[in-house]
mmCIF file of C-alpha atoms and ligand atoms in Angstrom:
data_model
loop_
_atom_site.group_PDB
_atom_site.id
_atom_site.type_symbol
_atom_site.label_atom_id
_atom_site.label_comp_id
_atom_site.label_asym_id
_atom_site.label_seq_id
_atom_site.Cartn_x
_atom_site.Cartn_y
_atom_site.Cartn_z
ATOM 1 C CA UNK A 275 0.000 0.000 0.000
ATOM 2 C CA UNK A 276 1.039 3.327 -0.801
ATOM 3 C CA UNK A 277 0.500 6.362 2.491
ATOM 4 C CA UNK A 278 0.077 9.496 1.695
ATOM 5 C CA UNK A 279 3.169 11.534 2.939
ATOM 6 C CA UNK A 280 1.132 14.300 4.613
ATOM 7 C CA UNK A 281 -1.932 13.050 6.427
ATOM 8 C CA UNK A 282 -4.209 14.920 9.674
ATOM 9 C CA UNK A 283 -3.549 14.411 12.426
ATOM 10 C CA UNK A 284 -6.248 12.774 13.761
ATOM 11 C CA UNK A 285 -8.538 14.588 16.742
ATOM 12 C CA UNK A 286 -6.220 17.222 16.262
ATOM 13 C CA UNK A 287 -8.432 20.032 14.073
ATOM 14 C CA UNK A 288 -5.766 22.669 15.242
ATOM 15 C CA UNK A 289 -2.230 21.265 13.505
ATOM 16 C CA UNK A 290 -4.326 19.353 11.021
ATOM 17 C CA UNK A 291 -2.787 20.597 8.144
ATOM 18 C CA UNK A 292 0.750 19.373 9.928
ATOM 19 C CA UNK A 293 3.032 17.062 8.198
ATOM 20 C CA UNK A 294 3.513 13.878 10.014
ATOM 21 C CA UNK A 295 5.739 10.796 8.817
ATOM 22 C CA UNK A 296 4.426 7.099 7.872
ATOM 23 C CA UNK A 297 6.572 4.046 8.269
ATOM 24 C CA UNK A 298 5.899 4.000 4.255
ATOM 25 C CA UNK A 299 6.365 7.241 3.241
ATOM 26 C CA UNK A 300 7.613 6.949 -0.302
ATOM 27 C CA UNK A 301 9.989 10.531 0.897
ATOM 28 C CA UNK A 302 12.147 7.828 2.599
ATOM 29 C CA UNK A 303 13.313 5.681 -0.579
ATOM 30 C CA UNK A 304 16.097 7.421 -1.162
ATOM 31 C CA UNK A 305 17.923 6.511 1.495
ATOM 32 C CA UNK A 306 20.075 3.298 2.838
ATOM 33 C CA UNK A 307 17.859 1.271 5.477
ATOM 34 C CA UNK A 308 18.977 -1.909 7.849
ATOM 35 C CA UNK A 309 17.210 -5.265 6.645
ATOM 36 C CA UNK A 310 18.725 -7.718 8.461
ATOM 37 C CA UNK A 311 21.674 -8.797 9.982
ATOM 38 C CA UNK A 312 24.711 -10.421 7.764
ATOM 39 C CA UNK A 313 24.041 -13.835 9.364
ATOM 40 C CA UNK A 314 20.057 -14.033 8.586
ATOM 41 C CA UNK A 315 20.924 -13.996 4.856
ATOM 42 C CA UNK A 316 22.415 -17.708 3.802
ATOM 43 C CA UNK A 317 21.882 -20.086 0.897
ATOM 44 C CA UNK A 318 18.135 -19.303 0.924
ATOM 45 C CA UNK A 319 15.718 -16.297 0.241
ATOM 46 C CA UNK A 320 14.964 -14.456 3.026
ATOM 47 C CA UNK A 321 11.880 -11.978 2.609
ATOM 48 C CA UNK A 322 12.296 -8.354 4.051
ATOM 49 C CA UNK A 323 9.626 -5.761 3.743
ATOM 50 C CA UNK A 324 10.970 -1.853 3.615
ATOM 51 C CA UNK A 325 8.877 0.875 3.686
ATOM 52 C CA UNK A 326 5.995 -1.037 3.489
ATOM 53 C CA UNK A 327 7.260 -2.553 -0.023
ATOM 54 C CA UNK A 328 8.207 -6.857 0.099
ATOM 55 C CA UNK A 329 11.725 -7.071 -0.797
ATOM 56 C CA UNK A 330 13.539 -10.575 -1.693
ATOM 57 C CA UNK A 331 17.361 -11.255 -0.152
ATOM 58 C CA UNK A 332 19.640 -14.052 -1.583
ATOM 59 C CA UNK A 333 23.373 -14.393 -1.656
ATOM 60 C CA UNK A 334 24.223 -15.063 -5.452
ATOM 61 C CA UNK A 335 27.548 -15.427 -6.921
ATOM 62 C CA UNK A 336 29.221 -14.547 -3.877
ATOM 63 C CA UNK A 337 27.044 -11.240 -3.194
ATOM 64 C CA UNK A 338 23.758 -9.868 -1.680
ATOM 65 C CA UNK A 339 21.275 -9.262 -4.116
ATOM 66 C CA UNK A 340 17.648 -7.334 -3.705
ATOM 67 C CA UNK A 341 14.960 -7.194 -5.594
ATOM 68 C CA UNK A 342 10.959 -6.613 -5.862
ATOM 69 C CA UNK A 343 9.933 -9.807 -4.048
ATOM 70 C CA UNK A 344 7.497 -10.493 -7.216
ATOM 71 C CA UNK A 345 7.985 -12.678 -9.807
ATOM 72 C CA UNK A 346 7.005 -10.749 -13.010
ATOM 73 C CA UNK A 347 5.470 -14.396 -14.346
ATOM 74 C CA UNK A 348 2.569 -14.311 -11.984
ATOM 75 C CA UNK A 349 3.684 -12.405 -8.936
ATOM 76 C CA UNK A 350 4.571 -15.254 -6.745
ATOM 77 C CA UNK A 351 6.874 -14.291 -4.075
ATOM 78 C CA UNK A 352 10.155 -15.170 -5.126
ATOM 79 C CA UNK A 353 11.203 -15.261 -1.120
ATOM 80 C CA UNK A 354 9.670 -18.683 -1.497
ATOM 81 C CA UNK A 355 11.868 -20.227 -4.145
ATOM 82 C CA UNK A 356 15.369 -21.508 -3.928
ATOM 83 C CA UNK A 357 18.860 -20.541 -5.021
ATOM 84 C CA UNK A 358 20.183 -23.071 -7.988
ATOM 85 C CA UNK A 359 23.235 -23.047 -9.628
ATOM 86 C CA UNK A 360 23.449 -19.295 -8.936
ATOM 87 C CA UNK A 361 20.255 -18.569 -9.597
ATOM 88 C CA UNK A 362 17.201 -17.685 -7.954
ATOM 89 C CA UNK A 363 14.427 -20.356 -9.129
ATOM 90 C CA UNK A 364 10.805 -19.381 -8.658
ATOM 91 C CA UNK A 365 8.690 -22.188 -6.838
ATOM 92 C CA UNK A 366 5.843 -21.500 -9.238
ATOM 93 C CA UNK A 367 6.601 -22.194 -12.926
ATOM 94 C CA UNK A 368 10.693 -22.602 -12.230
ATOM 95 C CA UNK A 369 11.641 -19.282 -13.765
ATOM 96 C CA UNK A 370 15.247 -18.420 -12.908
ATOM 97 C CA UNK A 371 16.969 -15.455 -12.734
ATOM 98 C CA UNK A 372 20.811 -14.413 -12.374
ATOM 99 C CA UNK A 373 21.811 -12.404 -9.296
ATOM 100 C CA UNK A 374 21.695 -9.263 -11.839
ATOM 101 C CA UNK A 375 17.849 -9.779 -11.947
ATOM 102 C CA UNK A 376 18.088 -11.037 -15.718
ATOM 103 C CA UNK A 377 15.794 -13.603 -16.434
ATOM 104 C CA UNK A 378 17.582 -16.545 -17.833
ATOM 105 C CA UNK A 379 15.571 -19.274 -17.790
ATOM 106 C CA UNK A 380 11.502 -19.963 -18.663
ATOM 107 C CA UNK A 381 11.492 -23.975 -18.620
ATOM 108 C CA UNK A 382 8.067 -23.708 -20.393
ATOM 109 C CA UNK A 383 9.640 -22.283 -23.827
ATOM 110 C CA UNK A 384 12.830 -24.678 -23.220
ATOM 111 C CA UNK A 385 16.272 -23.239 -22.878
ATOM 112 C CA UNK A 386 17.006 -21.772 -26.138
ATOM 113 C CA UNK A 387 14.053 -19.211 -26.309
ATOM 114 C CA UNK A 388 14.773 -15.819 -26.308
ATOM 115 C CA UNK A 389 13.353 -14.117 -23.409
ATOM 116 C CA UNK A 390 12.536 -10.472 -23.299
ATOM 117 C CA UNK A 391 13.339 -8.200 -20.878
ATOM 118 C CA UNK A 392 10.114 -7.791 -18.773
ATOM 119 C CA UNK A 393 10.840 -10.773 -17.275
ATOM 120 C CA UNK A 394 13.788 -9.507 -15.561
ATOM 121 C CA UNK A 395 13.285 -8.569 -11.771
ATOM 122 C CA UNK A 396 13.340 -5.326 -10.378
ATOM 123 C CA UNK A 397 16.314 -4.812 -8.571
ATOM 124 C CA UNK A 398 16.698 -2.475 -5.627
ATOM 125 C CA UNK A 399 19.059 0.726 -5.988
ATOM 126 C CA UNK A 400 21.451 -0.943 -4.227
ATOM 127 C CA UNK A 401 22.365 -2.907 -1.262
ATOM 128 C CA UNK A 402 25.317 -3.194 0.601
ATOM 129 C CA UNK A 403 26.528 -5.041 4.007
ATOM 130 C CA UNK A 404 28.162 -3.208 6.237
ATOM 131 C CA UNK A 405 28.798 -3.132 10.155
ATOM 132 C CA UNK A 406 27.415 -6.858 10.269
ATOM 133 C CA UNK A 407 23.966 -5.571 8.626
ATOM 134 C CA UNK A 408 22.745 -5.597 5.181
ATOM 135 C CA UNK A 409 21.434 -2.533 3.664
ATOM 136 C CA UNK A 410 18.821 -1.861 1.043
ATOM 137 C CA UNK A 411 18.267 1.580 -0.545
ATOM 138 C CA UNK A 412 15.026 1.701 -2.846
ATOM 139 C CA UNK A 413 16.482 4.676 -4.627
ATOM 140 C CA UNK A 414 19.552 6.209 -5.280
ATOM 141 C CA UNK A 415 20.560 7.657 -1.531
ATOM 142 C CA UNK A 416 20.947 10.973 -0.490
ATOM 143 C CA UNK A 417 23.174 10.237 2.146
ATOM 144 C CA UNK A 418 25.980 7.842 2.529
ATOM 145 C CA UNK A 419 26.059 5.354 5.710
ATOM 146 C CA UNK A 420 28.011 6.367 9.017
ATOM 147 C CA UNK A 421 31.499 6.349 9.183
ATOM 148 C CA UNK A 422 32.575 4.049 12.263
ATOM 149 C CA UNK A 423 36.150 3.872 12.222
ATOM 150 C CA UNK A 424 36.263 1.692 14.983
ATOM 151 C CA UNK A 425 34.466 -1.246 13.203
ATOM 152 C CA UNK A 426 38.112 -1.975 11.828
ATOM 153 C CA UNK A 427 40.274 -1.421 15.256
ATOM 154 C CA UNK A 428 41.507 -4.661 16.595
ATOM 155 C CA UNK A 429 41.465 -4.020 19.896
ATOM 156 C CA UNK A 430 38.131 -3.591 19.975
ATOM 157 C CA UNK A 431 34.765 -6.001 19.722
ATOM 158 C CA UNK A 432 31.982 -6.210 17.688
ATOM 159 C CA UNK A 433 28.744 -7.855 19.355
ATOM 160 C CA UNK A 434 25.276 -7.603 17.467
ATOM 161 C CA UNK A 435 22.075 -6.617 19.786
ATOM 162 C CA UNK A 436 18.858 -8.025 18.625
ATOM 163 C CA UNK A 437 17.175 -7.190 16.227
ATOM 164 C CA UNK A 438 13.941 -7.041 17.885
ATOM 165 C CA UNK A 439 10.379 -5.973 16.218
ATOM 166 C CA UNK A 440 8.960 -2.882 18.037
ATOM 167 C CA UNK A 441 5.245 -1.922 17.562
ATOM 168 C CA UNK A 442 6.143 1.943 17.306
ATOM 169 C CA UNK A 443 6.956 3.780 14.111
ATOM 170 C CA UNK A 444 10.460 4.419 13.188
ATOM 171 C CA UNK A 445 10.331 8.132 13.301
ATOM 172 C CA UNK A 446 9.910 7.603 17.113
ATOM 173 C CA UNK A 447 12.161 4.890 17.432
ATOM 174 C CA UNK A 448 14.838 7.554 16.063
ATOM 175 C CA UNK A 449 13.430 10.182 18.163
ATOM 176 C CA UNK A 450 14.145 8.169 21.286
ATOM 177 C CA UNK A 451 17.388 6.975 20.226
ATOM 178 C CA UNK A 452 18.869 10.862 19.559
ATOM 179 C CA UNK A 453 16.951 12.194 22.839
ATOM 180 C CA UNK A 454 19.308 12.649 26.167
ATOM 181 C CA UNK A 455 16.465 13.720 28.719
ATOM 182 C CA UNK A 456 14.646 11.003 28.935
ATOM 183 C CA UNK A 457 17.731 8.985 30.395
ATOM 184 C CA UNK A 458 16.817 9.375 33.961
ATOM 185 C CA UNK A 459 13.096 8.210 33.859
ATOM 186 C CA UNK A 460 13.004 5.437 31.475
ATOM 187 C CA UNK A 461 16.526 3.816 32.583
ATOM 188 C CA UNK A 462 16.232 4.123 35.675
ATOM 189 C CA UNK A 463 16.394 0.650 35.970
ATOM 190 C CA UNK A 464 20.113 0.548 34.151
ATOM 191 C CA UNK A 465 22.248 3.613 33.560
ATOM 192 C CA UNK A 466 19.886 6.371 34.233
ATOM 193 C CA UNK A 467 20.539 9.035 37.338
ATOM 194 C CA UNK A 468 17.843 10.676 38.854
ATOM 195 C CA UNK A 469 20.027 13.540 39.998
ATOM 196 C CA UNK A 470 21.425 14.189 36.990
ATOM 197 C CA UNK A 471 18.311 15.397 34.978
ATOM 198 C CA UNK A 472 20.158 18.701 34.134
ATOM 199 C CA UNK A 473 20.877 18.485 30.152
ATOM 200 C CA UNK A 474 23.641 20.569 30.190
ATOM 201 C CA UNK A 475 24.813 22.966 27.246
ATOM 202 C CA UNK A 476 25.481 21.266 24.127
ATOM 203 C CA UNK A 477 27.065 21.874 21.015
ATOM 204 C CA UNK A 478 25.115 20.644 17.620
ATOM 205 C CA UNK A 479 26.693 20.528 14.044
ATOM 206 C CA UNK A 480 24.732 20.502 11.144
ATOM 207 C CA UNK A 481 26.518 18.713 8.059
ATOM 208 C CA UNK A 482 23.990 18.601 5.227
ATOM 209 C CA UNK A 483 21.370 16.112 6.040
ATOM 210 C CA UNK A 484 22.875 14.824 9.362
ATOM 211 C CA UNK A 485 24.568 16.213 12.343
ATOM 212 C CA UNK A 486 26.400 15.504 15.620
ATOM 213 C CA UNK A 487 26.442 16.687 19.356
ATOM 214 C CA UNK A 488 28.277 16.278 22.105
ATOM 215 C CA UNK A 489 27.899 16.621 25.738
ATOM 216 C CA UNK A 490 28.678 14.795 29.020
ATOM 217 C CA UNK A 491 26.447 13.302 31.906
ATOM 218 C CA UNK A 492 26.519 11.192 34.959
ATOM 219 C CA UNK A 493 25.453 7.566 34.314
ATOM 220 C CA UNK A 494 24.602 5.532 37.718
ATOM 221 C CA UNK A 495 26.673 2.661 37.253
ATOM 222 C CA UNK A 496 24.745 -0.673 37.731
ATOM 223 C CA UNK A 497 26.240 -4.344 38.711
ATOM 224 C CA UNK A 498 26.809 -5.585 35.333
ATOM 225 C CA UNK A 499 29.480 -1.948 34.033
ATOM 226 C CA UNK A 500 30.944 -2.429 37.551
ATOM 227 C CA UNK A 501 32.118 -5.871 36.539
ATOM 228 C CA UNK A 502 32.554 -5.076 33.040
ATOM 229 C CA UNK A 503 34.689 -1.736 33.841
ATOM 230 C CA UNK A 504 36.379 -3.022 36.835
ATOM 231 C CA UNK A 505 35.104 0.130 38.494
ATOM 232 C CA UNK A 506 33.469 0.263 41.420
ATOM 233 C CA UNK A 507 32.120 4.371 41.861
ATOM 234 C CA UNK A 508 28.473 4.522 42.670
ATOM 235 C CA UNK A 509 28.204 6.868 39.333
ATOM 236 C CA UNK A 510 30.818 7.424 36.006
ATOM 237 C CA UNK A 511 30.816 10.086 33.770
ATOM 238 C CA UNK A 512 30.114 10.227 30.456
ATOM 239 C CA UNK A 513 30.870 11.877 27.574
ATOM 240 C CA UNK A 514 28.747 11.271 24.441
ATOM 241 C CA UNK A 515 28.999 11.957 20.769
ATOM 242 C CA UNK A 516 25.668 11.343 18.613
ATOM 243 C CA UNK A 517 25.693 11.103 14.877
ATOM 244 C CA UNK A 518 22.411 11.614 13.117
ATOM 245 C CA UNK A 519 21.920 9.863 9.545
ATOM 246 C CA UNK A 520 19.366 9.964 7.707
ATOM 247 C CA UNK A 521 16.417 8.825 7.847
ATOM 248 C CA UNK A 522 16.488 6.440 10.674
ATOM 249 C CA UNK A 523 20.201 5.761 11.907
ATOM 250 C CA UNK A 524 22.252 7.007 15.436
ATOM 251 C CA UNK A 525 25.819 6.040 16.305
ATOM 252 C CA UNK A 526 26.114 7.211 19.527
ATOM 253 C CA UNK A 527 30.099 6.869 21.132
ATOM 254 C CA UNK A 528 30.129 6.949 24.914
ATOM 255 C CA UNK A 529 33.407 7.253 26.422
ATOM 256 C CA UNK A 530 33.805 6.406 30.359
ATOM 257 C CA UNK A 531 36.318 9.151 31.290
ATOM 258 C CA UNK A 532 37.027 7.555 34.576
ATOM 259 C CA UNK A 533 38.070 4.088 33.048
ATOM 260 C CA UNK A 534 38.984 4.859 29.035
ATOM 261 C CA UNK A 535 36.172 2.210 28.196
ATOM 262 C CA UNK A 536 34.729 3.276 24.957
ATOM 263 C CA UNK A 537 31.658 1.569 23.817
ATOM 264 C CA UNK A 538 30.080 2.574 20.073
ATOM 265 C CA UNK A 539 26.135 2.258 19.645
ATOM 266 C CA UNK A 540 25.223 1.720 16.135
ATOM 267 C CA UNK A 541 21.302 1.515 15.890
ATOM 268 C CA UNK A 542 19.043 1.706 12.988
ATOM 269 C CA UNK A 543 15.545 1.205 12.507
ATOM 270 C CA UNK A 544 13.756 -0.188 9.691
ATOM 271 C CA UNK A 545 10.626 1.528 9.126
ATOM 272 C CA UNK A 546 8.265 -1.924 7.758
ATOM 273 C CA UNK A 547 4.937 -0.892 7.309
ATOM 274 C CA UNK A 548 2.695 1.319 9.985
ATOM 275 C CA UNK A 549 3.155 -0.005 13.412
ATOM 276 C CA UNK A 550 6.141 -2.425 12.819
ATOM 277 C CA UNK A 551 9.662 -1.621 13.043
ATOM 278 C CA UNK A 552 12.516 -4.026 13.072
ATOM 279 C CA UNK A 553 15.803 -2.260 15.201
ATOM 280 C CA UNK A 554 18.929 -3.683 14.227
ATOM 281 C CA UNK A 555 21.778 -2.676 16.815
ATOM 282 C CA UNK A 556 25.704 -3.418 16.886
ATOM 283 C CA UNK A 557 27.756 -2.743 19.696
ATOM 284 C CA UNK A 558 31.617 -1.876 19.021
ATOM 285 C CA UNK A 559 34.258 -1.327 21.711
ATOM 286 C CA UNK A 560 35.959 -1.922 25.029
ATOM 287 C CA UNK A 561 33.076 -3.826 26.700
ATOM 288 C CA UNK A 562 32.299 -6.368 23.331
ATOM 289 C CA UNK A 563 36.042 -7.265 23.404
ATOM 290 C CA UNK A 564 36.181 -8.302 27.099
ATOM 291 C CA UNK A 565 32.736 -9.817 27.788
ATOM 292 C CA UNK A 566 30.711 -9.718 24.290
ATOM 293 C CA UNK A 567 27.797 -11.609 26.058
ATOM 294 C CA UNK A 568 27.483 -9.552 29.296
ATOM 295 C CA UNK A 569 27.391 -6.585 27.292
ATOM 296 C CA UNK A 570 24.816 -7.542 25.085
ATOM 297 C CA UNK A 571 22.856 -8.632 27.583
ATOM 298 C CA UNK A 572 23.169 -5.063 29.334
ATOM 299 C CA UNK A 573 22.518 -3.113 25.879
ATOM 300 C CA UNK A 574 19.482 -5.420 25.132
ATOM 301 C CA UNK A 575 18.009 -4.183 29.147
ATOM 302 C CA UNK A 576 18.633 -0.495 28.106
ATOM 303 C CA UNK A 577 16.645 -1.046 24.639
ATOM 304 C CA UNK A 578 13.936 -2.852 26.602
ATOM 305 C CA UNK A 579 13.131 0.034 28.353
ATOM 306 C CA UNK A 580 13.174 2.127 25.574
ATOM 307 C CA UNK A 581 10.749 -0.411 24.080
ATOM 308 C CA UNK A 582 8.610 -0.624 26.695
ATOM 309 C CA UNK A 583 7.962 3.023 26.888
ATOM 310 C CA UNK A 584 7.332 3.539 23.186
ATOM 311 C CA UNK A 585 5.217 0.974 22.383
ATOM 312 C CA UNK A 586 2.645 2.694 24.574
ATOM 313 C CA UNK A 587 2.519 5.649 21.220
ATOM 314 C CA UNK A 588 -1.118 5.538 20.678
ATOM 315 C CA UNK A 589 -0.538 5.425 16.710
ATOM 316 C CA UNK A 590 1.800 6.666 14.705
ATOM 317 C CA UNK A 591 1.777 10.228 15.011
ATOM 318 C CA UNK A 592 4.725 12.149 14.058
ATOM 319 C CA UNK A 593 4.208 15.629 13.480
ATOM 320 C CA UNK A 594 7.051 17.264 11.366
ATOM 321 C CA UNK A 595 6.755 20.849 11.535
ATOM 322 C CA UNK A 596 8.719 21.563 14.925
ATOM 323 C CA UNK A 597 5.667 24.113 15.617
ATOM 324 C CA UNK A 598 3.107 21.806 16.684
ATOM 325 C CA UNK A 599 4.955 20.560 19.902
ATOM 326 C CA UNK A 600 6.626 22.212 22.667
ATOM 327 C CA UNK A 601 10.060 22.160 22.957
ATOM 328 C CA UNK A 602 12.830 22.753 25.481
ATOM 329 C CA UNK A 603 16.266 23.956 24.811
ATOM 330 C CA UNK A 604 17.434 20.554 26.129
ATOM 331 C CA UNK A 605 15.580 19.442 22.920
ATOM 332 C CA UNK A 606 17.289 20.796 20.291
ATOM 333 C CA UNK A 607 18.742 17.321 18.553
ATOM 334 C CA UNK A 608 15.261 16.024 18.448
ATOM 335 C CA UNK A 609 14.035 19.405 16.898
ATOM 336 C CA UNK A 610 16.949 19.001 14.195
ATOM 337 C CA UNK A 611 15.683 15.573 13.271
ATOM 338 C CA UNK A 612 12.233 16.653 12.761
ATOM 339 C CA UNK A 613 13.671 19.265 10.505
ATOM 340 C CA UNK A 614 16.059 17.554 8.501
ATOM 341 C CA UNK A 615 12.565 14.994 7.811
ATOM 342 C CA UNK A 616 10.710 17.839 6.640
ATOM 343 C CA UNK A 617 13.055 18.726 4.762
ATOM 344 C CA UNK A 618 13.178 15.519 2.991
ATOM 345 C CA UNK A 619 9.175 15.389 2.785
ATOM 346 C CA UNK A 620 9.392 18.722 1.365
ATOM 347 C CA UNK A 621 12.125 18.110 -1.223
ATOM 348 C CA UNK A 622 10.226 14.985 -2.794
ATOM 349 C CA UNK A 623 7.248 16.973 -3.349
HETATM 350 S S1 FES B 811 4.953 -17.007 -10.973
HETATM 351 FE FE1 FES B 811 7.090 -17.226 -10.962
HETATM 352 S S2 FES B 811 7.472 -18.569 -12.560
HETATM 353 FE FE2 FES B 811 5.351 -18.264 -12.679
HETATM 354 FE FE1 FE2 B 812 16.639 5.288 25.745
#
């Protein structure tokens, strides 16, 4: 199904004629999106479903491919056929096609017909795997993926988190995952301090479609960092740096000051269709390399809570325009991300 981009928001006759964001907004398809982690994609199709459009996954010739999961024959899904001899066979009538999306075989005609080109597949932009996840962008992308330098540092580990399905759009997945002041109330139960609610100061960098801050905090410091730090304080400080990429992806690099540990939070949601959102997270740095399990575990309790929380949205109400919510000054990476979305809503008309 195809959403309109701009629809009312609904018992809300006052900002009705605000923007708000679908988790199939067709604005999004120019963009590189998570669908699924390196591992999930093997000898067989594997179905993923991106802005509310089925895609099919298979590793052919030695590479990802993606494609329209719709076999131009009769529109079976081709997520139910089977790779052979390099080529992706659909169940149905056995056409097969070659991991550029040509279609090279129709067994009815026999194997010397000539076979025209609308029975080729429709191939996604592109897709890519990267940081342990594969990406898919529908259309040509108007921004390139994160930089994460660390990814290729021995010393440090890679663990993946998830990926979980959340009943919440992405748009407030994102939201959540670029916001600072929520912290102390919905982890309280890990990292969060209650006397340190203060959202100090920050500096924010714009960069085209994505930007950065930075800014430092207390973090209470549970059980599980005291035995994964070594460190024993009843709070450590924090310093943070958040990238923002478009449209749905944070890398947020937290650096323990007291004890050098450096962790790297790469999460990224994949906006599915309304209501459904897969988040694929990696976690690269200090704690992965000594106890890649106990870390995991800890980062999957912090997203919990975040889960928890936002699954109780309502619907999927996003309003774009920053004007039809209030905002503090301790808000002002959450009112960039609405902007930088409007600004992609507006530029595709
Ligand atoms: S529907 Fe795929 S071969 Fe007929
Ligand atoms: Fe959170």
């Amino acid at each position: 199904m195809t959403a309109s981009i701009i629809d009312p928001v609904p018992g809300a006759a006052e900002v009705a004629a605000v923007p708000i964001l679908s988790n199939e907004s067709p604005s999004l398809r120019p963009f590189w999106h998570p669908v699924a982690m390196s591992g999930e994609v093997g000898p067989q199709p594997l179905a993923v479903t991106v802005l509310g459009t089925e895609y099919v996954l298979a590793r052919m010739d030695g590479r990802v491919t993606a494609f329209e999961d719709r076999c131009p024959h009769r529109w079976f899904p081709l997520s139910a056929g089977t790779v052979v001899d390099g080529t992706l066979e659909c169940p149905y009538h056995g056409y097969r096609f070659s991991a550029d999306g040509r279609c090279v075989l129709i067994p009815a005609r026999g194997p010397e017909a000539s076979i025209p080109t609308k029975a080729d597949l429709r191939p996604a932009w592109g897709v890519q795997e990267r940081y342990g996840i594969i990406w898919l962008a529908p259309e040509e992308p108007l921004a390139d993926l994160p930089v994460i330098n660390e990814w290729d540092e021995p010393q440090y580990g890679r663990e993946q988190i998830g990926p979980s399905r959340w009943k919440v759009s992405a748009a407030h997945a994102t939201d959540n995952f670029l916001d600072v002041s929520h912290f102390p109330f919905v982890h309280r139960g890990t990292f969060g301090d209650p006397a340190d609610a203060v959202v100090p100061e920050y500096e924010l960098v714009r960069d085209g479609l994505t930007f950065r801050y930075s800014y430092r905090h207390l973090a209470v410091n549970p059980e599980e960092v005291r035995l994964l730090h070594g460190d024993d304080s009843a709070d450590q400080e924090r310093a943070m740096t958040v990238s923002y990429v478009p449209p749905f992806t944070v890398v947020a690099e937290v650096r323990y000051l007291g004890t050098g540990v450096v962790d790297i939070v790469l999460v990224s949601s994949l906006a599915e269709r309304p209501g459904s959102t897969r988040i694929f997270s990696m976690l690269i740095g200090t704690d992965a390399a000594k106890d890649g399990e106990g870390a995991r575990i800890y980062e999957e309790k912090i997203l919990l809570e975040d889960k928890d929380m936002l699954e109780r949205y309502p619907d999927e109400t996003f309003p774009l325009d920053p004007s039809a919510q209030f905002h503090s000054r301790a808000d002002r990476m959450t009112v960039e991300f609405r902007r930088i979305l409007m600004e992609i809503v507006s530029r595709s008309g």
